[in-house]
mmCIF file with all atom_site columns, C-alpha atoms in Angstrom:
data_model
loop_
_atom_site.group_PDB
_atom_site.id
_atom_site.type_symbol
_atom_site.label_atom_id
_atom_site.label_alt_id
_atom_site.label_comp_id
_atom_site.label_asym_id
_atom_site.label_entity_id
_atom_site.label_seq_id
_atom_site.pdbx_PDB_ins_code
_atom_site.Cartn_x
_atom_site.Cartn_y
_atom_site.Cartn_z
_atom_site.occupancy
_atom_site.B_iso_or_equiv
_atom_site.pdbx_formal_charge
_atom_site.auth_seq_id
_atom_site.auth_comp_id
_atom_site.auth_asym_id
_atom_site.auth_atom_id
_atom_site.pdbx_PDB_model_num
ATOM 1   C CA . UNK I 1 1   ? -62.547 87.417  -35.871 1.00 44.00 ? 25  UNK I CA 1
ATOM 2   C CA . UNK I 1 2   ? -65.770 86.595  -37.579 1.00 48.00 ? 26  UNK I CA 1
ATOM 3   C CA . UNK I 1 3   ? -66.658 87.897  -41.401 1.00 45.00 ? 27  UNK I CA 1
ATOM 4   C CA . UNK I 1 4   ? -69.262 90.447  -39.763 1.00 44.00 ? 28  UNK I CA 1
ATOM 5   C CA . UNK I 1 5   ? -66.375 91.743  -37.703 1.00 46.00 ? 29  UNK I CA 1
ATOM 6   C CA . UNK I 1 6   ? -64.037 91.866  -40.482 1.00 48.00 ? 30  UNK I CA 1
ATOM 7   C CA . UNK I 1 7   ? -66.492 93.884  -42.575 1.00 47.00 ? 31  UNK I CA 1
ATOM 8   C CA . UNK I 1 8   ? -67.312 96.331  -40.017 1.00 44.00 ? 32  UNK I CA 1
ATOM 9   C CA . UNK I 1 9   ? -63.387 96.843  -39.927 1.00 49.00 ? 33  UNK I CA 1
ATOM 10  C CA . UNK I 1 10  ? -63.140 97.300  -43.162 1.00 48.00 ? 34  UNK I CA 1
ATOM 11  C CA . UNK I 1 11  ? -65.870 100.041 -43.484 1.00 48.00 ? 35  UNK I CA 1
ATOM 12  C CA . UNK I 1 12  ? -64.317 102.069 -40.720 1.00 49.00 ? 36  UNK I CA 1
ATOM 13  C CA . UNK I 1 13  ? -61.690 102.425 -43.088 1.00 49.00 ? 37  UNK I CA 1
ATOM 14  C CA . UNK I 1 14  ? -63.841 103.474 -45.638 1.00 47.00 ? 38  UNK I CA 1
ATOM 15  C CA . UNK I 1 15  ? -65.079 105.681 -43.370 1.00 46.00 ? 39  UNK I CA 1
ATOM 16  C CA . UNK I 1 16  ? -61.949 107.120 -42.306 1.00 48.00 ? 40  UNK I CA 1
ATOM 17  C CA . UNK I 1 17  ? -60.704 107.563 -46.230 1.00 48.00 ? 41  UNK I CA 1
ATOM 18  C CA . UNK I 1 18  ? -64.456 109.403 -46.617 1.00 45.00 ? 42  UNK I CA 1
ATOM 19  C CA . UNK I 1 19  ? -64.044 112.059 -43.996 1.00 43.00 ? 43  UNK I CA 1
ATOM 20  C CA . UNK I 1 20  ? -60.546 112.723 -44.761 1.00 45.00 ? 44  UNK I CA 1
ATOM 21  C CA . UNK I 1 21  ? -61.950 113.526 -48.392 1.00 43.00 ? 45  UNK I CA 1
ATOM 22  C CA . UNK I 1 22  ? -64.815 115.630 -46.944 1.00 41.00 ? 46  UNK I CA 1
ATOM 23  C CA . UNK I 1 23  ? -62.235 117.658 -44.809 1.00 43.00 ? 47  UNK I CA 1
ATOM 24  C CA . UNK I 1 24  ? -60.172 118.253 -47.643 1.00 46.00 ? 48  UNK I CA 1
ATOM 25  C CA . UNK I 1 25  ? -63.125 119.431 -49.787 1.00 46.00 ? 49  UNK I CA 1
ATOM 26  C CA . UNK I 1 26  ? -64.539 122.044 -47.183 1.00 41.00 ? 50  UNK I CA 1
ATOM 27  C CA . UNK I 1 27  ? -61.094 123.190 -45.938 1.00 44.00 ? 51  UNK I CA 1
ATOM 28  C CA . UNK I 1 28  ? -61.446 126.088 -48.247 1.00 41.00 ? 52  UNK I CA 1
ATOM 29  C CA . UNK I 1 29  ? -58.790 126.058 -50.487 1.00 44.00 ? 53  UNK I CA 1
ATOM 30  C CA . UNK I 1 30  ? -58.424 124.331 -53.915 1.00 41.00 ? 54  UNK I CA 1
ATOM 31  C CA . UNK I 1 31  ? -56.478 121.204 -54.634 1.00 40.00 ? 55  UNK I CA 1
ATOM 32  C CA . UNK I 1 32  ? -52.581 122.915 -55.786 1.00 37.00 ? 56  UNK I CA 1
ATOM 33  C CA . UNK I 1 33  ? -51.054 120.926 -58.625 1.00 32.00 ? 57  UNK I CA 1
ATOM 34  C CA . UNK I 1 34  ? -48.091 119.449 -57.143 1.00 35.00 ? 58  UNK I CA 1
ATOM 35  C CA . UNK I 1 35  ? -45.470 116.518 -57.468 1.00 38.00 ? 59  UNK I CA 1
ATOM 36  C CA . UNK I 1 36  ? -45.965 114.106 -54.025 1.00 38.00 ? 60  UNK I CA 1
ATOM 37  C CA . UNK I 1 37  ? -42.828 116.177 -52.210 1.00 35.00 ? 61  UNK I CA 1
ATOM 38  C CA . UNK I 1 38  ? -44.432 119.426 -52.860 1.00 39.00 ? 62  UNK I CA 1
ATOM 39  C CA . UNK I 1 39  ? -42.850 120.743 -56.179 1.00 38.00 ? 63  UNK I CA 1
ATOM 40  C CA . UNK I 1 40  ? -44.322 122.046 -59.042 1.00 34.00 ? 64  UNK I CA 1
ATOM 41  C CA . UNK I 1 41  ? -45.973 119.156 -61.554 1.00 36.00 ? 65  UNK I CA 1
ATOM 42  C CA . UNK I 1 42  ? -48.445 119.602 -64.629 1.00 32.00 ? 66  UNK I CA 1
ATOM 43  C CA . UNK I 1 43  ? -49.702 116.367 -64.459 1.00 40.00 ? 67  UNK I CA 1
ATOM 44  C CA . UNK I 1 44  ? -50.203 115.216 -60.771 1.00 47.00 ? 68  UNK I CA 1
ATOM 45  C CA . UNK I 1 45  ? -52.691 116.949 -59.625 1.00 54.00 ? 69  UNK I CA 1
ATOM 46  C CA . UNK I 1 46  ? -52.109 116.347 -55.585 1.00 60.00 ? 70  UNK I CA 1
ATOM 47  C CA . UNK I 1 47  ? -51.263 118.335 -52.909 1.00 65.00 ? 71  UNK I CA 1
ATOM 48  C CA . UNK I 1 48  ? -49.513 115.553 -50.850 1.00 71.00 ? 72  UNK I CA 1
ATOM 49  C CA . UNK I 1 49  ? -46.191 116.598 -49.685 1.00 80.00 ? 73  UNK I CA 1
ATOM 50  C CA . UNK I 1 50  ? -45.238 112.451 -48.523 1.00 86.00 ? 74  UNK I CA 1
ATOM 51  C CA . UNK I 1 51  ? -46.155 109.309 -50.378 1.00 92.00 ? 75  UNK I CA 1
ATOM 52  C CA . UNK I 1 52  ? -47.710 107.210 -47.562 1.00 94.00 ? 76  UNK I CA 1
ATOM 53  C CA . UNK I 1 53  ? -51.139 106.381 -47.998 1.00 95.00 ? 77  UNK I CA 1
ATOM 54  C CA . UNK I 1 54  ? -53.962 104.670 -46.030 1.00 95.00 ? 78  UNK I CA 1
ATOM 55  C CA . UNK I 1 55  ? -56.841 102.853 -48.192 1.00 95.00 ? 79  UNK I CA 1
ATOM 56  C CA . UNK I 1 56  ? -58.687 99.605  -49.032 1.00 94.00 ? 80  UNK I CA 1
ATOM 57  C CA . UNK I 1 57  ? -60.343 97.137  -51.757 1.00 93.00 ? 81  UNK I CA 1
ATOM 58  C CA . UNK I 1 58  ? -63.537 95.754  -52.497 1.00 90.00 ? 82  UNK I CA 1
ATOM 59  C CA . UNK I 1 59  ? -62.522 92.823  -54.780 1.00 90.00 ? 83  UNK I CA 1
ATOM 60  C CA . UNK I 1 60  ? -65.235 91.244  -57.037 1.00 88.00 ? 84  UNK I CA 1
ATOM 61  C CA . UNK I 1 61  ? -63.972 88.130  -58.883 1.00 84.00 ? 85  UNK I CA 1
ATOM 62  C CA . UNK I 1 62  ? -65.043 84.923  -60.271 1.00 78.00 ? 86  UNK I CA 1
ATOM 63  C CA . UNK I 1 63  ? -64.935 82.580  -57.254 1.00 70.00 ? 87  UNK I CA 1
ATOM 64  C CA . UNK I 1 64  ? -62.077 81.620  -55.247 1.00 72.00 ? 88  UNK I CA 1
ATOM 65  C CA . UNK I 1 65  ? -60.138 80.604  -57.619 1.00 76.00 ? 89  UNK I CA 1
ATOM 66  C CA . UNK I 1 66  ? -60.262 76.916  -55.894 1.00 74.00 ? 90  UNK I CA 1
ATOM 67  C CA . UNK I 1 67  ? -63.253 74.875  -54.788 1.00 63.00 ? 91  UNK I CA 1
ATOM 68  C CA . UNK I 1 68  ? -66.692 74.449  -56.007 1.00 58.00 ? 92  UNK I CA 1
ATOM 69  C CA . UNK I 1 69  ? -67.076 78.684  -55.595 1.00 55.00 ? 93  UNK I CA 1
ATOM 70  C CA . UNK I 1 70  ? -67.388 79.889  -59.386 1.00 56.00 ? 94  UNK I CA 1
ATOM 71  C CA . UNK I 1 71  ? -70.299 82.541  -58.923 1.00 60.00 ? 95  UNK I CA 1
ATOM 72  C CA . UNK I 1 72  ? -69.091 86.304  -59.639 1.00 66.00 ? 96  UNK I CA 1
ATOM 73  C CA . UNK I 1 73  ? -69.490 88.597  -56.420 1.00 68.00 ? 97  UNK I CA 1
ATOM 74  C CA . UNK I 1 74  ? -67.353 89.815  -53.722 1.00 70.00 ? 98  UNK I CA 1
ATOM 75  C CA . UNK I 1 75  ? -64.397 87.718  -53.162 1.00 74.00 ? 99  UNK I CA 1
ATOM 76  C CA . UNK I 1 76  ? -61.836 89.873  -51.264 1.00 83.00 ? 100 UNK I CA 1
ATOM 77  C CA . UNK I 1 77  ? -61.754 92.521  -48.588 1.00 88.00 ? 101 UNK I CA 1
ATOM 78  C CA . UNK I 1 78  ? -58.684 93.986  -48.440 1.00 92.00 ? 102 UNK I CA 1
ATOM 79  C CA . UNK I 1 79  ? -57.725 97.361  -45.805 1.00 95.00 ? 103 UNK I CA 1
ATOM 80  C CA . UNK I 1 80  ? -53.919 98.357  -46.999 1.00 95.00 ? 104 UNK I CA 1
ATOM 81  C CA . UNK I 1 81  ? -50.883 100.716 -46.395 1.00 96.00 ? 105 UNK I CA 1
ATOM 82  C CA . UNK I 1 82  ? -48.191 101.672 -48.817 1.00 96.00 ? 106 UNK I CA 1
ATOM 83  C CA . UNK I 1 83  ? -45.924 104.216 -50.859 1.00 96.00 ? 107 UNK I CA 1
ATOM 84  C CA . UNK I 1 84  ? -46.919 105.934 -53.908 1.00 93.00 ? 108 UNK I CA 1
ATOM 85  C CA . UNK I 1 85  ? -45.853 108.079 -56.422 1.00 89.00 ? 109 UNK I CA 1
ATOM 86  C CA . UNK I 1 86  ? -48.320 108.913 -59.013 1.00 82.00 ? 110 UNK I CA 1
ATOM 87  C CA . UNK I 1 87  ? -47.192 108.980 -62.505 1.00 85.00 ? 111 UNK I CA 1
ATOM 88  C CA . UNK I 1 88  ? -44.039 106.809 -61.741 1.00 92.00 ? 112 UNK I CA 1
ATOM 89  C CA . UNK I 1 89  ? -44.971 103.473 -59.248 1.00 94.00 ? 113 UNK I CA 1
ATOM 90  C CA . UNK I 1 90  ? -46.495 102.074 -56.257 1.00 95.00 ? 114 UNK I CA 1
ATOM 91  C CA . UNK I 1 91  ? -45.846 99.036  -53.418 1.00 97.00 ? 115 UNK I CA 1
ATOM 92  C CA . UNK I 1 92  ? -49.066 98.378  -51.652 1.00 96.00 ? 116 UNK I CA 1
ATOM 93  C CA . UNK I 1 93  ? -49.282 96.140  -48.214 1.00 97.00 ? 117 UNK I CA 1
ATOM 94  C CA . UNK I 1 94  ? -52.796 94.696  -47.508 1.00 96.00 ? 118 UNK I CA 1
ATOM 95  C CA . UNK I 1 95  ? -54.668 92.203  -45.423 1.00 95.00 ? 119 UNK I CA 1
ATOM 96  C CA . UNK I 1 96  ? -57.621 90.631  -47.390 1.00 89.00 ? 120 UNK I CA 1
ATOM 97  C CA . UNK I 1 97  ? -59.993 87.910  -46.173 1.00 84.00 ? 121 UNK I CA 1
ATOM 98  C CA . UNK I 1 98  ? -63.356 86.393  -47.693 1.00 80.00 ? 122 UNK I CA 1
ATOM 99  C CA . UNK I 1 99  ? -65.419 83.681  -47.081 1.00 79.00 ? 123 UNK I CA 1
ATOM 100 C CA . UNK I 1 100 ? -66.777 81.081  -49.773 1.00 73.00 ? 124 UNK I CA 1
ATOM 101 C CA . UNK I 1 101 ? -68.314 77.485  -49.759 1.00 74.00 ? 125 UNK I CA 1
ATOM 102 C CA . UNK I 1 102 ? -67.090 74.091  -51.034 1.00 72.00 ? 126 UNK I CA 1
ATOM 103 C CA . UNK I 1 103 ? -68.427 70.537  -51.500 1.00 71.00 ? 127 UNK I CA 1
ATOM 104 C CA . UNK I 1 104 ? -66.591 67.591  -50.878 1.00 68.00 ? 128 UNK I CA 1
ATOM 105 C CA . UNK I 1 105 ? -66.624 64.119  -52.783 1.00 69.00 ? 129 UNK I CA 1
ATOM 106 C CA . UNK I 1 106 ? -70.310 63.280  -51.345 1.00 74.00 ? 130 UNK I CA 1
ATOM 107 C CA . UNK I 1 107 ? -72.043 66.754  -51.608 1.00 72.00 ? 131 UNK I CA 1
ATOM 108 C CA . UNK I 1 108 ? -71.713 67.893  -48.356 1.00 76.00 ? 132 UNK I CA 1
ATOM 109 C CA . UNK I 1 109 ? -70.985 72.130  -47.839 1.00 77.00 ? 133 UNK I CA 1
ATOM 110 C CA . UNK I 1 110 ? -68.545 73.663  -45.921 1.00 76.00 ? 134 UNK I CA 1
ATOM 111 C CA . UNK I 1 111 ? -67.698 77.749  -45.364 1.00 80.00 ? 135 UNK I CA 1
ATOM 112 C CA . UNK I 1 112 ? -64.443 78.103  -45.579 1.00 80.00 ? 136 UNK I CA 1
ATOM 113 C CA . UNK I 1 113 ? -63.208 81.620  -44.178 1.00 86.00 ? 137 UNK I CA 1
ATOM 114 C CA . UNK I 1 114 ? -59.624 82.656  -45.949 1.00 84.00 ? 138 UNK I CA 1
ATOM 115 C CA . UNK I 1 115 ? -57.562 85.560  -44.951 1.00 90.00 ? 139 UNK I CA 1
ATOM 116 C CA . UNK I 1 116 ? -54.072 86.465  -47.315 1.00 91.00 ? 140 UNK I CA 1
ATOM 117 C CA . UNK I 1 117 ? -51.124 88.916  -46.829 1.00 95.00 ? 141 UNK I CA 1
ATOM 118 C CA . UNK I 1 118 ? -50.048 90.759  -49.937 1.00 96.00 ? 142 UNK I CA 1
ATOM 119 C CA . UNK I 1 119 ? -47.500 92.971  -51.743 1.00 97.00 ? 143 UNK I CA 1
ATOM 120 C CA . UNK I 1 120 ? -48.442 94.653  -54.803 1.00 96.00 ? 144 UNK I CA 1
ATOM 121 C CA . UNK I 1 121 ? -45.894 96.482  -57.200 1.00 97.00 ? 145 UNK I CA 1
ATOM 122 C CA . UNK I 1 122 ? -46.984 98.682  -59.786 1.00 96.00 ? 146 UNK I CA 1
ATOM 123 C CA . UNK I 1 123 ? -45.324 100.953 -62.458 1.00 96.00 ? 147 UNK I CA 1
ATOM 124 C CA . UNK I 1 124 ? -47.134 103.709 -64.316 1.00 94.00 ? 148 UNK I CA 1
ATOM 125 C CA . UNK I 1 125 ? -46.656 103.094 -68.233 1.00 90.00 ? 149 UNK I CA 1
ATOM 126 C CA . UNK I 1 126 ? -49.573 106.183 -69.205 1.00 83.00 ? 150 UNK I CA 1
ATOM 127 C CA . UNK I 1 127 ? -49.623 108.895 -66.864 1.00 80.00 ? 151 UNK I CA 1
ATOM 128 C CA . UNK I 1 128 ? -52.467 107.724 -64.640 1.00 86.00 ? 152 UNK I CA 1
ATOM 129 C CA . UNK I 1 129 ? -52.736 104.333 -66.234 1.00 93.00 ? 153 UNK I CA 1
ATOM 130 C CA . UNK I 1 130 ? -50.152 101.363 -64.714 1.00 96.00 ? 154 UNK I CA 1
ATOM 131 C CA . UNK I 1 131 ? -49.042 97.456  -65.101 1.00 97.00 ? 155 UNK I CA 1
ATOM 132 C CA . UNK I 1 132 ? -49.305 95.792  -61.306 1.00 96.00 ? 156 UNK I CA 1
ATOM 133 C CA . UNK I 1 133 ? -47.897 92.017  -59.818 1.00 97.00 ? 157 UNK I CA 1
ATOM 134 C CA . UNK I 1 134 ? -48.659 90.859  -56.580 1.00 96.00 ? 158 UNK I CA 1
ATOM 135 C CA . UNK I 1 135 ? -47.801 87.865  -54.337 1.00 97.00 ? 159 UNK I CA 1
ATOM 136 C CA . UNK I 1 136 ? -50.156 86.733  -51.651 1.00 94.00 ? 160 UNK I CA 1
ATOM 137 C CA . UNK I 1 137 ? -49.957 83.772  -48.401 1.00 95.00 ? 161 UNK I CA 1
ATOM 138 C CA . UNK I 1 138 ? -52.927 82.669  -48.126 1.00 90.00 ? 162 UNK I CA 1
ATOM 139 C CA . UNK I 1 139 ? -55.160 81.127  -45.297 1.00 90.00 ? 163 UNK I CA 1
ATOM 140 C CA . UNK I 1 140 ? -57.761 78.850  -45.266 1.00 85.00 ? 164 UNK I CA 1
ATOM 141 C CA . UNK I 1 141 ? -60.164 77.740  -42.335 1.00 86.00 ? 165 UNK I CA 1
ATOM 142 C CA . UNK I 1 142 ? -63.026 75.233  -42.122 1.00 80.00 ? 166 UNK I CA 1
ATOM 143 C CA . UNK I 1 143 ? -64.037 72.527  -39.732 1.00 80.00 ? 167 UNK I CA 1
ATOM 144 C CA . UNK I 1 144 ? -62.551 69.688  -41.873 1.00 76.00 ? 168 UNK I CA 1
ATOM 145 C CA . UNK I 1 145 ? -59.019 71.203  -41.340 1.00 79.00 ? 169 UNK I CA 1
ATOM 146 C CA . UNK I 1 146 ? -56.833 74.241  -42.084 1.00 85.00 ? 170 UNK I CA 1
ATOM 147 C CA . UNK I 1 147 ? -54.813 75.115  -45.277 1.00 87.00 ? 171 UNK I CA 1
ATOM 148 C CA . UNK I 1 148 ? -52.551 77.670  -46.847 1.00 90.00 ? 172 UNK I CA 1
ATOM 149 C CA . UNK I 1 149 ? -51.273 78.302  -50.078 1.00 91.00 ? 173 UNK I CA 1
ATOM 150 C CA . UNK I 1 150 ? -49.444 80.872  -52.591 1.00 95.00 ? 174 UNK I CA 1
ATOM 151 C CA . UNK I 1 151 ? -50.993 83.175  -55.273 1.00 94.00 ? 175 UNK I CA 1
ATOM 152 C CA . UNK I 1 152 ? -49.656 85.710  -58.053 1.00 96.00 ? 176 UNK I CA 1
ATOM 153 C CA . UNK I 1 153 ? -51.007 88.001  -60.084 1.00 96.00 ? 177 UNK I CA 1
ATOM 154 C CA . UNK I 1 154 ? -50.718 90.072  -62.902 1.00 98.00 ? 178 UNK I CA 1
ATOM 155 C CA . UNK I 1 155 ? -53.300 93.201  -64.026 1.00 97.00 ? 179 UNK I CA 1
ATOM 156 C CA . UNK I 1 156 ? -53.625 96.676  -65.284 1.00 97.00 ? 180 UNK I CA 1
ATOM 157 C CA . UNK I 1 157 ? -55.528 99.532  -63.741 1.00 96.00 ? 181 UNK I CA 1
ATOM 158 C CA . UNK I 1 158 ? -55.989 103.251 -63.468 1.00 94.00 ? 182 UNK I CA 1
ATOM 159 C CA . UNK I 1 159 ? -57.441 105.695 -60.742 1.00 92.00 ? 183 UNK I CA 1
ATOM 160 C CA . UNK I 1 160 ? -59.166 109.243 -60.315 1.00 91.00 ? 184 UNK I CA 1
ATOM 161 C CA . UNK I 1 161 ? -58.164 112.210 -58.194 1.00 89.00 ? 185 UNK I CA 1
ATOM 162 C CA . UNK I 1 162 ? -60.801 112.795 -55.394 1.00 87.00 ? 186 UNK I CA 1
ATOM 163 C CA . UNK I 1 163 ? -60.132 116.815 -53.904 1.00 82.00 ? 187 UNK I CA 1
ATOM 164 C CA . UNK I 1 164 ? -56.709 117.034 -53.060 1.00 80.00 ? 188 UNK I CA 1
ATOM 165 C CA . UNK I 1 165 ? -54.977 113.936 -51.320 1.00 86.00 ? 189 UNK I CA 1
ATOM 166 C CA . UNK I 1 166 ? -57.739 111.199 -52.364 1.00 89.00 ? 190 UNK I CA 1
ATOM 167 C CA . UNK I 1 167 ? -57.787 108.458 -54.949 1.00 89.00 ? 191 UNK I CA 1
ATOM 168 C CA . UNK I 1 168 ? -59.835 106.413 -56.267 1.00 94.00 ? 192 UNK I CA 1
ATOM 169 C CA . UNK I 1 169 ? -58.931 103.216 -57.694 1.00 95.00 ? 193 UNK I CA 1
ATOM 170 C CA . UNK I 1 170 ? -60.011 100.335 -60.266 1.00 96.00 ? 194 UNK I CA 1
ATOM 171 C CA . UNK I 1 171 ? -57.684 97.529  -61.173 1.00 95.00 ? 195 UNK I CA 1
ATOM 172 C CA . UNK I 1 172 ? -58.447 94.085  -62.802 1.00 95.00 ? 196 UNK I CA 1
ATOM 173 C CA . UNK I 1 173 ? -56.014 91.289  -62.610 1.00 95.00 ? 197 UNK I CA 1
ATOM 174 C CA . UNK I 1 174 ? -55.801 87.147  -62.957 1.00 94.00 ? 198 UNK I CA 1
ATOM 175 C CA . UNK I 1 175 ? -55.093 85.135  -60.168 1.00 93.00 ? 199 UNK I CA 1
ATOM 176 C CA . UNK I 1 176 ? -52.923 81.887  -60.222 1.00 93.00 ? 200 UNK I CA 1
ATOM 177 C CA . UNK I 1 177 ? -53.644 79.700  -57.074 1.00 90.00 ? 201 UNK I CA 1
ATOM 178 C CA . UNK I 1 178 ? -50.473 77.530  -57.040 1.00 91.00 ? 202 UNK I CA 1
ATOM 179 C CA . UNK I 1 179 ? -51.488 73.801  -56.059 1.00 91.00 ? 203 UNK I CA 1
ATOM 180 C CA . UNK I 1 180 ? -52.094 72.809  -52.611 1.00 88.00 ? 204 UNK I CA 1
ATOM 181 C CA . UNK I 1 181 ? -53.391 69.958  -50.840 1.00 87.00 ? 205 UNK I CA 1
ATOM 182 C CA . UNK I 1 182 ? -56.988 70.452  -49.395 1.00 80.00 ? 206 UNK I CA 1
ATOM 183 C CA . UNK I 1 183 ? -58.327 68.573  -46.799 1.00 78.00 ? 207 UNK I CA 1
ATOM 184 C CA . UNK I 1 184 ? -61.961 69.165  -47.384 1.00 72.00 ? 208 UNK I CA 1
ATOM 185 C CA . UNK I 1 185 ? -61.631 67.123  -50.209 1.00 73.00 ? 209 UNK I CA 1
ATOM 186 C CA . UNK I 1 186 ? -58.561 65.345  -49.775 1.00 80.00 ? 210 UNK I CA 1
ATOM 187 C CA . UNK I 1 187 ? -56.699 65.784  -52.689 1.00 85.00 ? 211 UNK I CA 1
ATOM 188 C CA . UNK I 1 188 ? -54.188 67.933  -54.330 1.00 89.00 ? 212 UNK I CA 1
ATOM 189 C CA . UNK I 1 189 ? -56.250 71.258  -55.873 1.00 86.00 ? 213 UNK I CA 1
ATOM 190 C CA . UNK I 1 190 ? -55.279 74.497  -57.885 1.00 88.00 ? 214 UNK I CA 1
ATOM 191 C CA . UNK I 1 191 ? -56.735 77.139  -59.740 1.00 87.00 ? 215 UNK I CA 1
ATOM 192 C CA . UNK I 1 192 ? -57.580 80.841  -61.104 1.00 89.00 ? 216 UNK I CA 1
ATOM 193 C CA . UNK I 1 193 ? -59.681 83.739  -61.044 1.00 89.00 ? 217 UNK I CA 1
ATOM 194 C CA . UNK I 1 194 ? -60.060 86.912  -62.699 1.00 91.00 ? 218 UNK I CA 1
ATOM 195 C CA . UNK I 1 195 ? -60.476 89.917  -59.999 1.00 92.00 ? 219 UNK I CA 1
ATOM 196 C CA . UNK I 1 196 ? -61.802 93.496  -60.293 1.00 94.00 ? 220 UNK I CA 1
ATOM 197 C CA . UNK I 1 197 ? -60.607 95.293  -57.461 1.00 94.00 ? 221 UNK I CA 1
ATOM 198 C CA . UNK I 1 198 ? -62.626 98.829  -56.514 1.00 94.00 ? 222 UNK I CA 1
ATOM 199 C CA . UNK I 1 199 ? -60.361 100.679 -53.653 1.00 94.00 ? 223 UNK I CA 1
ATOM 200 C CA . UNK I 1 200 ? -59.581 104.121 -52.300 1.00 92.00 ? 224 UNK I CA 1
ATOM 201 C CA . UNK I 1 201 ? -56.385 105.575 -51.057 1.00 92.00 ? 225 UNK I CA 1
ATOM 202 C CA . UNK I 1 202 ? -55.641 108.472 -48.831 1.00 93.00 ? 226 UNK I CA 1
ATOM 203 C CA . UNK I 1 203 ? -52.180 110.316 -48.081 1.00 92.00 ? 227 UNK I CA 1
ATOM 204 C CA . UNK I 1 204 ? -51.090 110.771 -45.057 1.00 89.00 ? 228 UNK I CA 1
ATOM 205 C CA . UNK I 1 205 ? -49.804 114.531 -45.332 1.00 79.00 ? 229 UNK I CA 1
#
């Protein structure tokens, strides 16, 4: 799957979070304040009665975290799945890929396309504030050969309730790219990157 293909996936879930929004808005009644299983709460604000939720990220970051890639600009696509309980914690599952560009020893470019599997775990310190970690396995391709490699991170964030069962998100976090060998540039590599991560997420029921 190319990175036009992968973006065009990842706006259909956009689009899918958007007109579940819109149908909630024009369905006529108002958002009831409610705890995630349906229960009286002064503070959640949601009318969700389970805490599955469908949604995505637009990560924008400082590079790659490896390779010559150190301009700021989107560095992460990520459609996800999870549980969610607001005011208390979160785990989300997502699939994120990108595409950036590296040199080797003699100047020469390369695109290298990277897709990661991730689990994030967050815990609400300030009502609709919260601490997150992840852990992602990451994959690298490019002509010059194929490579994978572990990151973690550690971040903050908060999010806004959109009508009745839609949120939307903002989270910023550092990434630590644990060393790997890279064959573009055969040698041993590792890295960082902060991320701001701009996302969505819709419940289920």
């Amino acid at each position: 799957m190319n990175f036009v293909k992968r973006i065009v996936l990842s706006l259909a879930f956009v689009l899918a979070g958007a007109t579940s929004s819109l149908a909630q808005g024009f369905s006529g009644s108002s958002p009831a304040v409610s705890s995630p299983f349906g229960g009286a709460s002064a503070g959640a604000g949601t009318s969700m009665r389970w805490p599955l939720f469908l949604g995505g990220t637009f990560g924008l970051g400082s590079g790659a975290g490896v390779g010559d890639g150190n301009g700021v600009g989107i560095c992460q696509i990520k459609p996800m799945i999870g549980a969610w309980m607001p005011g208390l914690a979160f785990v989300r599952l997502g699939y994120g890929f990108s595409s950036y560009e590296e040199k080797d020893d003699e100047g020469r470019k390369s695109e290298v396309e990277s897709s990661d599997l991730s689990i994030d775990l967050g815990v609400h310190l300030l009502s609709e504030f919260f601490v997150k970690g992840s852990y992602s396995r990451v994959n690298a391709l490019s002509e010059k050969g194929d490579v994978a490699w572990n990151e973690w991170s550690a971040g903050f964030g908060t999010f806004w309730i959109v009508f009745s069962r839609t949120f939307l998100t903002l989270d910023i976090g550092y990434h630590w790219v644990l060393e790997h060998y890279d064959p573009l540039i055969d040698r041993d590599v590792s890295g960082g990157r902060w991320q701001m991560n701009l996302g969505f997420s819709v419940f289920v029921y």
